[in-house]
Amino acid sequence: MSMIGEYLRVTTAELDRAIRDPDWALGFAEEVQDAEEETEPAPDKALHFSTYKAWDVLRFLLARAEFPVNVIHGEESFAKDEDWGYGPPKYLRPERVRIAAEAFRTISYDHLVRGVDPAELTSAEVYPFGWGEPGALEWGRHWYDGLTQFFEAAAGANHAMVVWLD
């Protein structure tokens, strides 16, 4: 089984409802995921985005760059007793999504990987492993670029974000 980073853009009203009713939130997330599996919208048009297995390398690289928002795990808890795959979901309020989008604009993937030795990732046991392969660091670029576009669109719409590992 894989660990997959998952994101759901929500309005503030939907976030309020999710906090009050975590069962509704999980059902809503599943509905959006199912609907978008069929249409596969671009990250800037989607309500759901996945960083696939790249979530942990992105976590490592963003922490190294002192990224101002925890976009990988979320920052505020809700549904503390729920398990959406690998623990409970968290969320980011619209103002945190905006701060993240602004930071994404200033930090390219090339900047994130500059000076990173793949042995650091192996030593830190960054999932999904295999960092000694040629070009392994390049693998995360696609997911980072998509996440950047997803956050930019969410910030532009004043959306909040629900974040979880599945």
C-alpha atoms as a printed R data frame, in Angstrom:
    type eleno elety resid chain resno       x      y       z
1   ATOM     1    CA   MET     A     1   0.000  0.000   0.000
2   ATOM     2    CA   SER     A     2   1.243  3.477  -0.864
3   ATOM     3    CA   MET     A     3   1.116  6.690   1.094
4   ATOM     4    CA   ILE     A     4  -0.406  9.413  -1.082
5   ATOM     5    CA   GLY     A     5  -0.587 13.151  -0.297
6   ATOM     6    CA   GLU     A     6  -4.140 14.447  -0.854
7   ATOM     7    CA   TYR     A     7  -5.586 17.980  -1.061
8   ATOM     8    CA   LEU     A     8  -9.131 19.280  -1.333
9   ATOM     9    CA   ARG     A     9  -9.994 22.911  -2.078
10  ATOM    10    CA   VAL     A    10 -13.039 24.049  -0.106
11  ATOM    11    CA   THR     A    11 -14.938 27.268   0.410
12  ATOM    12    CA   THR     A    12 -14.991 28.712   3.909
13  ATOM    13    CA   ALA     A    13 -18.610 27.502   4.278
14  ATOM    14    CA   GLU     A    14 -17.532 23.989   3.272
15  ATOM    15    CA   LEU     A    15 -14.622 24.138   5.698
16  ATOM    16    CA   ASP     A    16 -16.943 25.187   8.526
17  ATOM    17    CA   ARG     A    17 -19.238 22.281   7.682
18  ATOM    18    CA   ALA     A    18 -16.285 19.867   7.502
19  ATOM    19    CA   ILE     A    19 -15.114 20.933  10.955
20  ATOM    20    CA   ARG     A    20 -18.629 20.422  12.369
21  ATOM    21    CA   ASP     A    21 -19.270 17.185  10.462
22  ATOM    22    CA   PRO     A    22 -16.109 15.220   9.594
23  ATOM    23    CA   ASP     A    23 -18.190 12.363   8.127
24  ATOM    24    CA   TRP     A    24 -19.673 14.801   5.617
25  ATOM    25    CA   ALA     A    25 -16.159 16.043   4.829
26  ATOM    26    CA   LEU     A    26 -14.869 12.556   4.046
27  ATOM    27    CA   GLY     A    27 -17.880 11.830   1.850
28  ATOM    28    CA   PHE     A    28 -17.462 15.162   0.063
29  ATOM    29    CA   ALA     A    29 -13.752 14.506  -0.511
30  ATOM    30    CA   GLU     A    30 -14.528 11.082  -1.962
31  ATOM    31    CA   GLU     A    31 -17.244 12.536  -4.246
32  ATOM    32    CA   VAL     A    32 -14.872 15.168  -5.603
33  ATOM    33    CA   GLN     A    33 -12.077 12.621  -6.097
34  ATOM    34    CA   ASP     A    34 -14.404 10.236  -7.951
35  ATOM    35    CA   ALA     A    35 -15.787 13.002 -10.179
36  ATOM    36    CA   GLU     A    36 -12.347 14.338 -11.053
37  ATOM    37    CA   GLU     A    37 -10.900 10.899 -11.783
38  ATOM    38    CA   GLU     A    38 -13.190 10.862 -14.811
39  ATOM    39    CA   THR     A    39 -12.341 14.354 -16.095
40  ATOM    40    CA   GLU     A    40  -8.726 14.735 -14.872
41  ATOM    41    CA   PRO     A    41  -8.742 18.549 -14.686
42  ATOM    42    CA   ALA     A    42  -5.491 20.514 -14.711
43  ATOM    43    CA   PRO     A    43  -4.225 21.429 -11.223
44  ATOM    44    CA   ASP     A    44  -5.357 25.048 -11.580
45  ATOM    45    CA   LYS     A    45  -8.913 23.887 -12.424
46  ATOM    46    CA   ALA     A    46  -9.184 20.973  -9.975
47  ATOM    47    CA   LEU     A    47 -10.785 20.844  -6.548
48  ATOM    48    CA   HIS     A    48  -8.742 17.756  -5.637
49  ATOM    49    CA   PHE     A    49  -5.015 17.299  -6.108
50  ATOM    50    CA   SER     A    50  -2.635 14.519  -5.188
51  ATOM    51    CA   THR     A    51   1.112 14.688  -4.805
52  ATOM    52    CA   TYR     A    52   1.123 10.913  -5.133
53  ATOM    53    CA   LYS     A    53   4.149  9.449  -3.317
54  ATOM    54    CA   ALA     A    54   6.124 12.688  -3.701
55  ATOM    55    CA   TRP     A    55   4.611 14.192  -0.535
56  ATOM    56    CA   ASP     A    56   7.600 13.233   1.634
57  ATOM    57    CA   VAL     A    57  10.335 14.473  -0.698
58  ATOM    58    CA   LEU     A    58   8.370 17.724  -0.984
59  ATOM    59    CA   ARG     A    59   8.123 17.854   2.815
60  ATOM    60    CA   PHE     A    60  11.885 17.398   3.081
61  ATOM    61    CA   LEU     A    61  12.697 20.012   0.443
62  ATOM    62    CA   LEU     A    62  10.189 22.584   1.712
63  ATOM    63    CA   ALA     A    63  11.387 22.195   5.310
64  ATOM    64    CA   ARG     A    64  14.964 22.675   4.125
65  ATOM    65    CA   ALA     A    65  13.843 25.905   2.390
66  ATOM    66    CA   GLU     A    66  12.017 27.054   5.553
67  ATOM    67    CA   PHE     A    67   8.678 27.202   3.712
68  ATOM    68    CA   PRO     A    68   6.301 29.322   5.848
69  ATOM    69    CA   VAL     A    69   3.258 26.992   5.744
70  ATOM    70    CA   ASN     A    70   2.954 23.269   6.403
71  ATOM    71    CA   VAL     A    71   1.391 22.443   3.054
72  ATOM    72    CA   ILE     A    72   2.258 18.755   3.318
73  ATOM    73    CA   HIS     A    73   0.387 17.871   6.506
74  ATOM    74    CA   GLY     A    74  -1.840 20.907   7.051
75  ATOM    75    CA   GLU     A    75  -1.774 23.008  10.184
76  ATOM    76    CA   GLU     A    76  -5.083 22.850  12.039
77  ATOM    77    CA   SER     A    77  -6.666 19.638  13.238
78  ATOM    78    CA   PHE     A    78 -10.223 18.502  12.884
79  ATOM    79    CA   ALA     A    79 -11.729 15.014  12.922
80  ATOM    80    CA   LYS     A    80  -9.068 14.034  15.449
81  ATOM    81    CA   ASP     A    81 -10.632 10.629  15.974
82  ATOM    82    CA   GLU     A    82 -10.987  9.932  12.250
83  ATOM    83    CA   ASP     A    83  -8.536  8.075  10.047
84  ATOM    84    CA   TRP     A    84  -8.543  9.096   6.389
85  ATOM    85    CA   GLY     A    85  -5.862  6.576   5.470
86  ATOM    86    CA   TYR     A    86  -2.798  7.496   7.533
87  ATOM    87    CA   GLY     A    87  -4.296  9.511  10.332
88  ATOM    88    CA   PRO     A    88  -6.746 12.377  10.590
89  ATOM    89    CA   PRO     A    89  -7.031 15.215   8.084
90  ATOM    90    CA   LYS     A    90  -5.942 18.758   8.803
91  ATOM    91    CA   TYR     A    91  -6.688 22.027   7.087
92  ATOM    92    CA   LEU     A    92  -5.322 25.387   6.056
93  ATOM    93    CA   ARG     A    93  -7.463 28.503   6.289
94  ATOM    94    CA   PRO     A    94  -7.655 30.767   3.200
95  ATOM    95    CA   GLU     A    95  -5.091 33.214   4.585
96  ATOM    96    CA   ARG     A    96  -2.569 30.359   5.030
97  ATOM    97    CA   VAL     A    97  -3.336 29.119   1.505
98  ATOM    98    CA   ARG     A    98  -2.583 32.655   0.249
99  ATOM    99    CA   ILE     A    99   0.722 32.783   2.144
100 ATOM   100    CA   ALA     A   100   1.663 29.387   0.710
101 ATOM   101    CA   ALA     A   101   0.772 30.484  -2.839
102 ATOM   102    CA   GLU     A   102   2.916 33.601  -2.442
103 ATOM   103    CA   ALA     A   103   5.835 31.497  -1.200
104 ATOM   104    CA   PHE     A   104   5.417 29.002  -4.058
105 ATOM   105    CA   ARG     A   105   5.746 31.915  -6.509
106 ATOM   106    CA   THR     A   106   9.178 32.759  -5.110
107 ATOM   107    CA   ILE     A   107  10.624 29.246  -4.759
108 ATOM   108    CA   SER     A   108  11.269 27.226  -7.897
109 ATOM   109    CA   TYR     A   109  11.881 23.507  -7.854
110 ATOM   110    CA   ASP     A   110  15.413 24.168  -9.066
111 ATOM   111    CA   HIS     A   111  15.929 26.320  -5.966
112 ATOM   112    CA   LEU     A   112  14.589 23.541  -3.724
113 ATOM   113    CA   VAL     A   113  16.921 20.864  -5.060
114 ATOM   114    CA   ARG     A   114  20.010 23.062  -5.414
115 ATOM   115    CA   GLY     A   115  22.773 21.572  -3.294
116 ATOM   116    CA   VAL     A   116  20.731 18.557  -2.180
117 ATOM   117    CA   ASP     A   117  22.684 15.327  -2.112
118 ATOM   118    CA   PRO     A   118  20.395 12.345  -2.715
119 ATOM   119    CA   ALA     A   119  22.272 10.611   0.112
120 ATOM   120    CA   GLU     A   120  20.615 13.150   2.468
121 ATOM   121    CA   LEU     A   121  17.207 11.832   1.418
122 ATOM   122    CA   THR     A   122  18.311  8.248   1.913
123 ATOM   123    CA   SER     A   123  19.802  9.051   5.312
124 ATOM   124    CA   ALA     A   124  16.620 10.870   6.360
125 ATOM   125    CA   GLU     A   125  14.546  7.864   5.168
126 ATOM   126    CA   VAL     A   126  12.455 10.046   2.871
127 ATOM   127    CA   TYR     A   127   9.569  8.056   1.392
128 ATOM   128    CA   PRO     A   128   9.351  6.360  -1.121
129 ATOM   129    CA   PHE     A   129  13.109  5.638  -1.015
130 ATOM   130    CA   GLY     A   130  15.377  4.844  -3.974
131 ATOM   131    CA   TRP     A   131  17.048  8.265  -3.959
132 ATOM   132    CA   GLY     A   132  20.347  6.861  -5.204
133 ATOM   133    CA   GLU     A   133  18.925  6.322  -8.696
134 ATOM   134    CA   PRO     A   134  20.123  8.760 -11.394
135 ATOM   135    CA   GLY     A   135  17.765 11.722 -11.721
136 ATOM   136    CA   ALA     A   136  15.752 10.705  -8.641
137 ATOM   137    CA   LEU     A   137  15.411 14.292  -7.429
138 ATOM   138    CA   GLU     A   138  13.908 15.310 -10.762
139 ATOM   139    CA   TRP     A   139  10.965 12.972 -10.089
140 ATOM   140    CA   GLY     A   140   9.394 15.460  -7.639
141 ATOM   141    CA   ARG     A   141   9.310 18.394 -10.091
142 ATOM   142    CA   HIS     A   142   5.996 17.424 -11.715
143 ATOM   143    CA   TRP     A   143   4.261 17.133  -8.345
144 ATOM   144    CA   TYR     A   144   5.750 20.382  -7.057
145 ATOM   145    CA   ASP     A   145   4.679 22.279 -10.168
146 ATOM   146    CA   GLY     A   146   1.148 20.877  -9.895
147 ATOM   147    CA   LEU     A   147   0.937 21.688  -6.199
148 ATOM   148    CA   THR     A   148   2.087 25.227  -6.935
149 ATOM   149    CA   GLN     A   149  -0.641 25.678  -9.560
150 ATOM   150    CA   PHE     A   150  -3.248 24.111  -7.275
151 ATOM   151    CA   PHE     A   151  -2.418 26.470  -4.390
152 ATOM   152    CA   GLU     A   152  -2.303 29.473  -6.705
153 ATOM   153    CA   ALA     A   153  -5.826 28.717  -7.961
154 ATOM   154    CA   ALA     A   154  -7.099 28.064  -4.425
155 ATOM   155    CA   ALA     A   155  -5.651 31.366  -3.198
156 ATOM   156    CA   GLY     A   156  -7.204 33.211  -6.122
157 ATOM   157    CA   ALA     A   157 -10.614 31.774  -5.214
158 ATOM   158    CA   ASN     A   158 -10.120 32.473  -1.471
159 ATOM   159    CA   HIS     A   159 -10.418 28.750  -0.745
160 ATOM   160    CA   ALA     A   160  -9.294 26.825   2.287
161 ATOM   161    CA   MET     A   161  -7.573 23.472   1.962
162 ATOM   162    CA   VAL     A   162  -8.149 20.074   3.574
163 ATOM   163    CA   VAL     A   163  -4.960 17.984   3.628
164 ATOM   164    CA   TRP     A   164  -4.422 14.298   4.434
165 ATOM   165    CA   LEU     A   165  -2.345 11.203   3.683
166 ATOM   166    CA   ASP     A   166  -4.195  8.294   2.140
